[in-house]
Short mmCIF file of C-alpha atoms in Angstrom, two decimals:
data_model
loop_
_atom_site.label_atom_id
_atom_site.label_comp_id
_atom_site.label_asym_id
_atom_site.label_seq_id
_atom_site.Cartn_x
_atom_site.Cartn_y
_atom_site.Cartn_z
CA MET H 5 7.15 28.65 -44.41
CA THR H 6 6.09 26.80 -41.28
CA LEU H 7 7.21 23.31 -40.32
CA THR H 8 4.79 21.45 -38.10
CA PRO H 9 6.05 18.63 -35.88
CA LEU H 10 3.91 15.55 -35.55
CA GLN H 11 3.43 13.20 -33.07
CA GLN H 12 45.60 -7.18 -12.72
CA GLN H 13 42.74 -9.19 -12.80
CA PRO H 14 41.71 -12.25 -10.82
CA SER H 15 43.11 -15.67 -11.55
CA LEU H 16 40.35 -18.15 -12.21
CA PHE H 17 42.41 -21.15 -11.31
CA GLY H 18 44.75 -20.03 -8.54
CA HIS H 19 47.42 -18.28 -10.63
CA THR H 20 48.22 -14.57 -10.46
CA THR H 21 49.26 -13.35 -13.31
CA ALA H 22 32.87 20.01 -52.48
CA ARG H 23 30.04 21.97 -53.33
CA ARG H 24 27.25 20.12 -55.20
CA SER H 25 24.29 21.44 -57.22
CA PHE H 26 20.90 20.84 -55.64
CA ALA H 27 17.78 19.90 -57.61
CA ALA H 28 14.90 22.35 -57.73
CA MET H 29 12.25 21.67 -55.12
CA THR H 30 8.80 23.06 -54.34
CA THR H 31 7.86 24.34 -50.92
CA THR H 32 5.31 21.75 -49.91
CA LEU H 33 6.56 20.29 -46.65
CA LEU H 34 5.33 17.96 -44.02
CA ILE H 35 7.43 17.25 -40.97
CA SER H 36 6.65 14.42 -38.64
CA LEU H 37 8.40 13.54 -35.47
CA LEU H 38 8.25 10.32 -33.58
CA GLY H 39 9.65 10.02 -30.11
CA ALA H 40 12.50 7.69 -29.43
CA SER H 41 13.01 5.73 -26.28
CA ALA H 42 16.07 4.05 -24.86
CA SER H 43 16.17 0.86 -22.84
CA LEU H 44 17.57 1.22 -19.36
CA MET H 45 20.37 -1.20 -18.83
CA SER H 46 22.98 -1.78 -16.22
CA VAL H 47 26.33 -3.53 -16.19
CA SER H 48 28.28 -4.68 -13.19
CA ALA H 49 31.55 -6.48 -12.56
CA GLN H 50 31.58 -8.95 -9.71
CA ALA H 51 34.52 -10.33 -7.75
CA ALA H 52 36.91 -8.04 -9.61
CA GLU H 53 39.69 -8.66 -7.09
CA GLU H 54 38.82 -12.19 -5.96
CA GLU H 55 41.11 -15.15 -6.53
CA TYR H 56 39.91 -18.69 -7.07
CA ASP H 57 41.67 -21.82 -5.82
CA LEU H 58 41.01 -24.29 -8.59
CA GLU H 59 44.32 -25.90 -9.59
CA ALA H 60 45.30 -26.90 -13.11
CA THR H 61 48.48 -28.34 -14.54
CA ILE H 62 49.51 -27.68 -18.13
CA THR H 63 51.30 -30.72 -19.50
CA LYS H 64 51.53 -29.59 -23.11
CA LYS H 65 50.65 -26.30 -24.74
CA GLY H 66 49.36 -26.59 -28.28
CA GLU H 67 49.97 -24.23 -31.15
CA THR H 68 47.99 -20.99 -30.96
CA ASN H 69 44.85 -21.42 -33.03
CA GLN H 70 44.07 -18.85 -35.72
CA ASN H 71 40.74 -18.28 -33.97
CA GLN H 72 41.55 -15.88 -31.19
CA VAL H 73 38.38 -16.42 -29.16
CA ALA H 74 36.32 -19.51 -28.41
CA PHE H 75 32.68 -18.64 -27.83
CA VAL H 76 30.67 -21.33 -26.07
CA PRO H 77 26.95 -20.84 -26.81
CA PHE H 78 25.42 -19.38 -23.67
CA ALA H 79 23.00 -21.36 -21.54
CA GLY H 80 19.45 -20.03 -21.37
CA ASP H 81 17.85 -18.06 -24.21
CA SER H 82 19.39 -19.20 -27.53
CA THR H 83 18.36 -15.92 -29.17
CA VAL H 84 20.44 -13.95 -26.70
CA SER H 85 23.41 -16.25 -27.28
CA SER H 86 23.11 -15.91 -31.07
CA LEU H 87 22.87 -12.12 -30.87
CA ILE H 88 26.04 -11.93 -28.80
CA GLU H 89 27.93 -14.33 -31.04
CA ASN H 90 26.82 -12.60 -34.26
CA ASN H 91 27.93 -9.25 -32.87
CA LEU H 92 31.36 -10.66 -32.04
CA GLN H 93 31.65 -12.45 -35.40
CA ALA H 94 31.29 -9.09 -37.17
CA THR H 95 34.25 -7.56 -35.31
CA PRO H 96 37.93 -7.89 -36.28
CA LEU H 97 38.23 -10.65 -33.64
CA LYS H 98 38.42 -14.22 -34.89
CA ILE H 99 35.61 -16.11 -33.20
CA THR H 100 34.88 -19.83 -33.23
CA SER H 101 32.09 -21.82 -31.65
CA GLN H 102 33.01 -25.07 -33.43
CA GLY H 103 35.07 -28.02 -32.25
CA LEU H 104 35.05 -26.92 -28.64
CA ILE H 105 35.47 -29.03 -25.50
CA GLY H 106 32.09 -29.52 -23.89
CA GLN H 107 29.67 -26.73 -23.04
CA PRO H 108 30.97 -24.93 -19.94
CA HIS H 109 28.86 -21.96 -18.87
CA SER H 110 30.70 -20.91 -15.69
CA ARG H 111 34.11 -21.25 -14.05
CA ASP H 112 32.83 -24.23 -12.07
CA ASP H 113 31.84 -26.03 -15.28
CA LEU H 114 35.28 -25.32 -16.74
CA ALA H 115 37.35 -26.56 -13.80
CA VAL H 116 37.76 -30.18 -14.90
CA THR H 117 38.42 -29.51 -18.59
CA LEU H 118 40.80 -26.54 -18.30
CA PRO H 119 43.98 -28.53 -19.19
CA ALA H 120 42.29 -29.75 -22.38
CA TRP H 121 41.29 -26.19 -23.26
CA GLN H 122 44.87 -25.08 -22.72
CA GLN H 123 46.14 -27.73 -25.09
CA LEU H 124 43.59 -26.62 -27.70
CA GLY H 125 45.63 -23.45 -28.14
CA ILE H 126 42.86 -20.86 -28.30
CA PRO H 127 43.98 -17.85 -26.25
CA TYR H 128 40.59 -16.66 -24.98
CA LEU H 129 37.32 -18.28 -23.98
CA VAL H 130 33.90 -16.68 -23.48
CA ILE H 131 31.30 -18.52 -21.41
CA GLY H 132 28.02 -17.45 -19.86
CA SER H 133 24.28 -17.77 -19.52
CA SER H 134 21.13 -15.68 -19.70
CA LYS H 135 17.76 -15.73 -17.94
CA GLN H 136 14.58 -13.72 -17.68
CA GLN H 137 14.26 -12.05 -14.31
CA GLY H 138 11.50 -9.64 -13.26
CA GLY H 139 10.76 -8.65 -16.84
CA ASN H 140 14.45 -8.06 -17.60
CA THR H 141 16.98 -10.09 -19.52
CA SER H 142 19.93 -10.86 -17.26
CA ILE H 143 23.20 -12.01 -18.86
CA THR H 144 26.12 -13.31 -16.81
CA PHE H 145 29.42 -14.08 -18.50
CA GLU H 146 33.18 -14.49 -18.09
CA VAL H 147 36.05 -13.82 -20.48
CA ILE H 148 38.94 -16.15 -19.68
CA GLU H 149 42.59 -15.96 -20.64
CA VAL H 150 43.03 -19.70 -21.12
CA ALA H 151 46.80 -20.20 -20.73
CA GLN H 152 46.84 -18.42 -17.36
CA GLY H 153 43.43 -19.65 -16.24
CA ARG H 154 42.42 -16.08 -15.49
CA ILE H 155 39.03 -14.35 -15.61
CA ILE H 156 39.55 -10.92 -17.12
CA LYS H 157 38.09 -8.40 -14.65
CA GLY H 158 35.83 -10.88 -12.94
CA THR H 159 32.34 -12.16 -13.63
CA GLN H 160 30.26 -9.68 -15.61
CA MET H 161 26.50 -9.08 -15.55
CA VAL H 162 24.36 -7.07 -17.96
CA GLN H 163 20.63 -6.45 -17.54
CA GLY H 164 18.08 -4.80 -19.78
CA VAL H 165 14.38 -4.68 -20.50
CA ASP H 166 15.02 -5.15 -24.22
CA LYS H 167 16.57 -8.51 -25.05
CA LYS H 168 18.50 -7.31 -28.09
CA ALA H 169 19.80 -4.23 -26.32
CA ALA H 170 21.04 -6.34 -23.41
CA ALA H 171 22.75 -8.78 -25.78
CA ASN H 172 24.38 -5.90 -27.65
CA LYS H 173 25.58 -4.47 -24.35
CA ALA H 174 27.07 -7.81 -23.34
CA ALA H 175 28.82 -8.24 -26.70
CA GLY H 176 30.24 -4.74 -26.41
CA ARG H 177 31.57 -5.47 -22.95
CA ILE H 178 33.15 -8.74 -24.14
CA TYR H 179 34.81 -6.87 -27.01
CA GLU H 180 36.15 -4.28 -24.56
CA LEU H 181 37.54 -6.94 -22.21
CA LEU H 182 39.34 -8.63 -25.10
CA THR H 183 40.65 -5.54 -26.90
CA GLY H 184 40.64 -2.70 -24.39
CA LYS H 185 38.48 -0.72 -26.81
CA GLN H 186 34.99 0.47 -26.00
CA ILE H 187 32.23 -0.01 -28.54
CA ASP H 188 28.60 1.14 -28.53
CA LEU H 189 26.72 -1.73 -30.17
CA ASN H 190 23.41 -0.11 -29.25
CA ALA H 191 24.20 3.01 -31.26
CA ARG H 192 21.48 3.64 -33.85
CA LEU H 193 21.47 5.23 -37.30
CA VAL H 194 19.81 8.30 -38.74
CA TYR H 195 19.76 8.67 -42.51
CA VAL H 196 17.82 10.22 -45.37
CA GLU H 197 15.72 8.00 -47.63
CA GLU H 198 14.42 9.36 -50.93
CA LYS H 199 11.61 7.89 -53.04
CA GLY H 200 9.80 8.90 -56.22
CA SER H 201 10.64 11.76 -58.55
CA GLY H 202 9.47 15.24 -59.55
CA LYS H 203 6.75 16.83 -57.48
CA SER H 204 5.88 13.50 -55.88
CA LYS H 205 9.39 12.91 -54.60
CA THR H 206 9.63 12.40 -50.85
CA SER H 207 12.68 12.87 -48.66
CA SER H 208 12.40 11.18 -45.27
CA LEU H 209 14.58 11.28 -42.19
CA ILE H 210 14.75 7.78 -40.73
CA LEU H 211 15.90 6.49 -37.35
CA SER H 212 16.72 2.78 -37.12
CA ASP H 213 18.72 0.27 -35.14
CA ALA H 214 22.17 -0.48 -36.54
CA ASP H 215 20.90 -3.80 -37.91
CA GLY H 216 18.24 -1.99 -39.97
CA SER H 217 15.32 -2.94 -37.72
CA ASN H 218 12.90 -0.72 -35.79
CA LYS H 219 12.70 1.95 -38.48
CA ARG H 220 10.96 5.13 -37.37
CA LEU H 221 10.03 8.19 -39.40
CA LEU H 222 11.46 11.39 -37.93
CA ALA H 223 10.66 13.86 -40.69
CA GLN H 224 9.37 13.92 -44.26
CA VAL H 225 9.26 16.58 -46.97
CA ILE H 226 7.54 16.46 -50.37
CA ASP H 227 9.17 17.90 -53.49
CA ALA H 228 12.05 19.13 -51.32
CA ALA H 229 15.12 17.47 -49.80
CA ILE H 230 16.58 16.82 -46.38
CA TYR H 231 20.35 17.15 -46.22
CA SER H 232 23.22 16.31 -43.92
CA PRO H 233 21.74 15.33 -40.54
CA ALA H 234 24.05 15.74 -37.55
CA ILE H 235 23.59 14.27 -34.07
CA SER H 236 24.37 16.01 -30.79
CA PRO H 237 27.03 14.32 -28.62
CA ASP H 238 24.40 13.11 -26.13
CA GLY H 239 22.22 11.61 -28.91
CA ARG H 240 19.19 13.72 -28.01
CA PHE H 241 19.10 16.19 -30.92
CA VAL H 242 19.33 15.96 -34.69
CA ALA H 243 20.12 19.02 -36.81
CA TYR H 244 19.57 19.02 -40.56
CA SER H 245 18.84 21.22 -43.58
CA VAL H 246 15.72 21.30 -45.73
CA GLN H 247 16.55 22.37 -49.29
CA LEU H 248 13.72 24.04 -51.22
CA LYS H 249 12.83 24.63 -54.85
CA ASP H 250 14.64 27.97 -54.98
CA ASN H 251 17.84 26.33 -53.66
CA SER H 252 17.48 28.04 -50.29
CA ALA H 253 18.04 25.75 -47.33
CA ASN H 254 16.76 26.23 -43.80
CA LEU H 255 18.55 24.80 -40.79
CA TRP H 256 16.47 22.92 -38.21
CA LYS H 257 16.94 21.03 -34.95
CA GLN H 258 14.66 18.33 -33.53
CA ASP H 259 14.56 17.09 -29.96
CA LEU H 260 14.15 13.32 -30.11
CA GLN H 261 12.63 13.22 -26.63
CA THR H 262 10.21 16.14 -26.51
CA ARG H 263 9.45 16.32 -30.26
CA GLN H 264 10.23 20.05 -30.27
CA LEU H 265 11.28 21.48 -33.64
CA THR H 266 13.49 24.61 -33.70
CA ARG H 267 14.63 26.76 -36.60
CA LEU H 268 18.24 27.51 -35.78
CA VAL H 269 18.92 30.58 -37.95
CA ASP H 270 16.91 33.12 -39.90
CA MET H 271 19.29 33.61 -42.81
CA LYS H 272 18.84 33.73 -46.57
CA GLY H 273 20.72 31.46 -48.93
CA SER H 274 21.65 27.84 -48.38
CA ASN H 275 22.44 26.93 -44.78
CA LEU H 276 23.93 23.45 -44.84
CA SER H 277 26.13 20.85 -43.14
CA PRO H 278 25.51 21.39 -39.40
CA SER H 279 28.03 20.00 -36.93
CA PHE H 280 27.65 20.00 -33.14
CA SER H 281 30.52 21.12 -30.91
CA PRO H 282 31.96 18.50 -28.51
CA ASP H 283 29.86 19.85 -25.64
CA GLY H 284 26.75 20.25 -27.79
CA SER H 285 26.41 23.98 -27.11
CA LYS H 286 27.34 25.27 -30.58
CA ILE H 287 26.67 24.31 -34.19
CA LEU H 288 28.92 25.04 -37.15
CA PHE H 289 27.38 25.25 -40.63
CA SER H 290 28.08 26.71 -44.07
CA SER H 291 25.93 29.49 -45.54
CA THR H 292 25.68 31.41 -48.82
CA VAL H 293 23.92 34.35 -47.16
CA ASN H 294 26.60 36.71 -48.50
CA GLY H 295 26.97 35.03 -51.89
CA ASP H 296 30.00 32.81 -51.38
CA SER H 297 29.84 29.86 -49.03
CA ASP H 298 31.31 30.72 -45.63
CA ILE H 299 31.41 28.98 -42.27
CA TYR H 300 29.26 30.26 -39.39
CA ARG H 301 28.62 29.28 -35.79
CA VAL H 302 25.37 29.52 -33.86
CA SER H 303 24.15 28.45 -30.43
CA SER H 304 22.53 25.02 -30.49
CA GLN H 305 19.47 26.78 -29.06
CA GLY H 306 19.30 28.94 -32.20
CA GLY H 307 19.83 32.68 -32.61
CA LYS H 308 22.18 35.02 -34.41
CA ALA H 309 25.06 33.35 -36.20
CA GLU H 310 28.64 34.61 -36.31
CA GLN H 311 30.96 34.18 -39.28
CA ILE H 312 34.01 32.14 -38.31
CA ILE H 313 36.30 32.43 -41.34
CA SER H 314 36.50 35.41 -43.68
CA LEU H 315 38.46 34.34 -46.73
CA PRO H 316 38.08 35.16 -50.45
CA TYR H 317 37.00 31.64 -51.40
CA ASP H 318 34.28 29.14 -50.54
CA GLN H 319 34.41 27.05 -47.38
CA LEU H 320 32.09 24.06 -47.03
CA SER H 321 31.25 21.05 -44.86
CA PRO H 322 32.58 22.03 -41.42
CA SER H 323 33.02 19.18 -38.96
CA TYR H 324 34.00 19.60 -35.31
CA ALA H 325 36.83 17.60 -33.74
CA SER H 326 36.76 16.46 -30.12
CA ASN H 327 39.45 19.01 -29.20
CA GLY H 328 37.25 21.91 -30.37
CA SER H 329 38.99 22.59 -33.68
CA PHE H 330 37.24 21.70 -36.95
CA VAL H 331 37.92 20.63 -40.51
CA PHE H 332 36.31 22.01 -43.63
CA VAL H 333 36.56 21.85 -47.42
CA SER H 334 37.74 24.45 -49.90
CA ASP H 335 38.96 24.41 -53.49
CA HIS H 336 40.81 27.73 -53.37
CA ALA H 337 44.24 26.12 -53.91
CA SER H 338 43.08 24.16 -56.96
CA PRO H 339 39.73 25.02 -58.59
CA ASN H 340 37.32 22.08 -58.79
CA ARG H 341 39.72 19.97 -56.72
CA PRO H 342 38.65 20.53 -53.13
CA ASN H 343 40.96 19.80 -50.22
CA ILE H 344 40.41 19.40 -46.49
CA TYR H 345 41.70 21.99 -44.04
CA ARG H 346 41.89 22.21 -40.25
CA TYR H 347 41.14 25.41 -38.33
CA SER H 348 41.48 26.09 -34.61
CA PHE H 349 39.56 29.41 -34.46
CA SER H 350 42.80 31.38 -34.67
CA GLY H 351 45.64 31.84 -37.14
CA SER H 352 45.35 30.42 -40.64
CA PRO H 353 43.74 27.18 -41.79
CA VAL H 354 46.14 24.28 -42.37
CA GLN H 355 45.73 21.99 -45.36
CA ILE H 356 45.48 18.30 -44.43
CA SER H 357 44.67 16.38 -47.60
CA ARG H 358 47.41 15.98 -50.18
CA GLY H 359 46.02 16.73 -53.61
CA GLY H 360 43.32 14.86 -55.47
CA TYR H 361 39.65 15.38 -54.69
CA ALA H 362 38.88 15.36 -50.95
CA ALA H 363 35.50 16.43 -49.56
CA ASN H 364 32.81 15.81 -46.90
CA PRO H 365 35.16 15.25 -43.94
CA SER H 366 34.26 13.92 -40.49
CA ILE H 367 36.70 13.29 -37.66
CA SER H 368 36.92 10.17 -35.53
CA PRO H 369 36.15 10.64 -31.81
CA ASP H 370 39.83 10.29 -30.86
CA GLY H 371 40.89 12.76 -33.55
CA THR H 372 43.33 10.40 -35.28
CA LYS H 373 41.34 9.70 -38.46
CA ILE H 374 39.17 11.55 -40.96
CA GLY H 375 36.43 9.92 -43.01
CA TYR H 376 36.04 11.67 -46.36
CA LEU H 377 35.11 11.43 -50.02
CA SER H 378 38.17 10.65 -52.14
CA GLY H 379 37.05 11.35 -55.69
CA ARG H 380 33.99 9.09 -55.88
CA SER H 381 35.13 6.71 -53.17
CA ALA H 382 34.48 6.42 -49.44
CA ALA H 383 37.85 6.66 -47.71
CA ILE H 384 39.69 7.26 -44.44
CA MET H 385 42.86 9.26 -43.94
CA SER H 386 44.98 9.84 -40.86
CA SER H 387 44.85 13.23 -39.20
CA ASN H 388 48.09 14.15 -40.98
CA GLY H 389 46.62 13.38 -44.41
CA SER H 390 48.06 9.94 -45.21
CA ASN H 391 45.60 7.42 -46.60
CA VAL H 392 44.36 4.69 -44.26
CA ALA H 393 41.61 2.94 -46.23
CA ASN H 394 39.69 3.27 -49.49
CA TYR H 395 36.37 1.43 -49.63
CA GLY H 396 35.72 2.09 -53.30
CA ALA H 397 33.11 4.04 -55.23
CA THR H 398 29.69 4.31 -53.60
CA GLY H 399 27.71 5.58 -56.60
CA ILE H 400 26.35 8.55 -54.63
CA ASP H 401 29.52 10.24 -53.38
CA ALA H 402 29.08 9.12 -49.78
CA ALA H 403 31.75 9.67 -47.11
CA PRO H 404 32.17 7.41 -44.06
CA LYS H 405 30.89 8.62 -40.68
CA PHE H 406 32.46 7.31 -37.47
CA SER H 407 30.49 5.57 -34.75
CA PRO H 408 30.38 7.14 -31.24
CA THR H 409 33.45 5.19 -30.10
CA GLY H 410 35.20 5.30 -33.49
CA GLU H 411 35.43 1.54 -34.01
CA ARG H 412 33.01 1.51 -36.97
CA VAL H 413 32.00 3.66 -39.91
CA VAL H 414 28.80 3.86 -41.94
CA TYR H 415 28.16 5.15 -45.44
CA SER H 416 25.53 4.70 -48.14
CA GLN H 417 26.02 2.91 -51.45
CA GLY H 418 24.00 2.68 -54.66
CA THR H 419 21.78 5.04 -56.64
CA LYS H 420 18.67 2.82 -56.59
CA ASN H 421 17.46 0.77 -53.65
CA SER H 422 20.57 1.87 -51.79
CA ASN H 423 22.32 0.02 -49.01
CA LEU H 424 23.80 1.26 -45.79
CA VAL H 425 27.28 -0.18 -45.33
CA ILE H 426 28.86 -0.67 -41.90
CA ARG H 427 32.53 -1.55 -41.51
CA TYR H 428 34.92 -1.93 -38.64
CA VAL H 429 37.88 0.38 -39.19
CA ASP H 430 40.33 -2.39 -38.22
CA GLY H 431 38.74 -5.10 -40.36
CA GLY H 432 36.00 -7.63 -39.68
CA LYS H 433 32.88 -8.30 -41.69
CA THR H 434 31.18 -5.78 -43.94
CA ILE H 435 27.52 -5.41 -42.95
CA THR H 436 25.12 -4.35 -45.71
CA LEU H 437 21.65 -3.09 -44.80
CA PRO H 438 19.10 -2.69 -47.63
CA THR H 439 16.84 0.36 -47.64
CA GLU H 440 13.56 1.12 -49.42
CA GLY H 441 14.81 4.00 -51.57
CA VAL H 442 17.94 6.02 -52.17
CA ALA H 443 19.74 6.25 -48.85
CA LYS H 444 21.92 9.27 -48.10
CA PHE H 445 23.85 10.91 -45.26
CA PRO H 446 23.83 8.14 -42.62
CA VAL H 447 25.13 9.15 -39.17
CA TRP H 448 25.33 7.43 -35.81
CA VAL H 449 23.20 8.11 -32.75
CA PRO H 450 24.94 7.20 -29.47
CA SER H 451 22.95 5.10 -27.03
CA ALA H 452 22.21 6.18 -23.48
CA GLN H 453 24.70 3.75 -21.96
#
């Protein structure tokens, strides 16, 4: 079969301070590849060590408001301001843009009203403006610790050709200044979307922005199925399996920049669940080439695969951790009740999950959490196996996948006209993105920031 690719910081105011059965498919395939482009953006911090001489006297400090952050709508393009605010509203931060004191957009604007802001009792204030400059969107902003009258790490500037990408970048930087946690709000999604039934069924690999917009077709097969896409750490490559009518599955890799399509292994059986190593040089996958399902490793350039674990039971769904170890699934300890194990390429695998049904694991970038399928529910456990969160049944046995910085997860939900669901691990709003078919296997694509 041939697959053919197609086209301390400054003071502002003078203070220092399990295995599944696969449906039969025919071998009619059509693969299409569309190139993806990334907007070039830059971020800079200005006056990081400067001190400002504006004096303010606090006569009375009010009670701390339940809203942690006051967001003053930015001057300039209202769309940019709304994009930034909406991004922040979705996070675990408590954001308000109501009942504020005036409309300051810079430290100079804020000088006169600072004492009133301090009495308002909101700990943090975000002010800024945007403008179009030489074909770019330029966003300047400040995050202020109100009680101390202090700009956190100075005046910030973000620029980008794409307005939405620049706004996302700015919102991510604001979130980092407030929490100390990085977040990639320009990360995109890759997922499988299925439509139709029988011989007319299509399985498409879709790339989209994380708000569901800018959908692009990466690959499509007819009367076959695409399974388990995985993204390389640099966001350039996607590896996935194409399952055929005879239940065999071939493992492929696509270059999202050059459109090159590479078959990774020439092995019989079902070759499924690819996972890139932290440096992108290797790919783990499971294969039934010898009858049982075992875990293999191959160069990300393709070639001869080596078997990693030789045990008298099935091993499925390998997923690399950032430290080079990996987790996988096996039901050898309790038939039909799979558990999650960790393996470090030496010694014996160590069981992590604690009974029940645990499958389809993926590890957070910092290695402290594991997204997995708990029975029929999307769930998260700690790296030692204790439960962290259970998001409930998804209808299609979908496990959460962590974003590039680990702050968010995505999973699919629903058996007809499915949704993609995005959640912050620490709370915040649940974002639901409708799709045009049955959505499966969503994963994140890091941006080129």
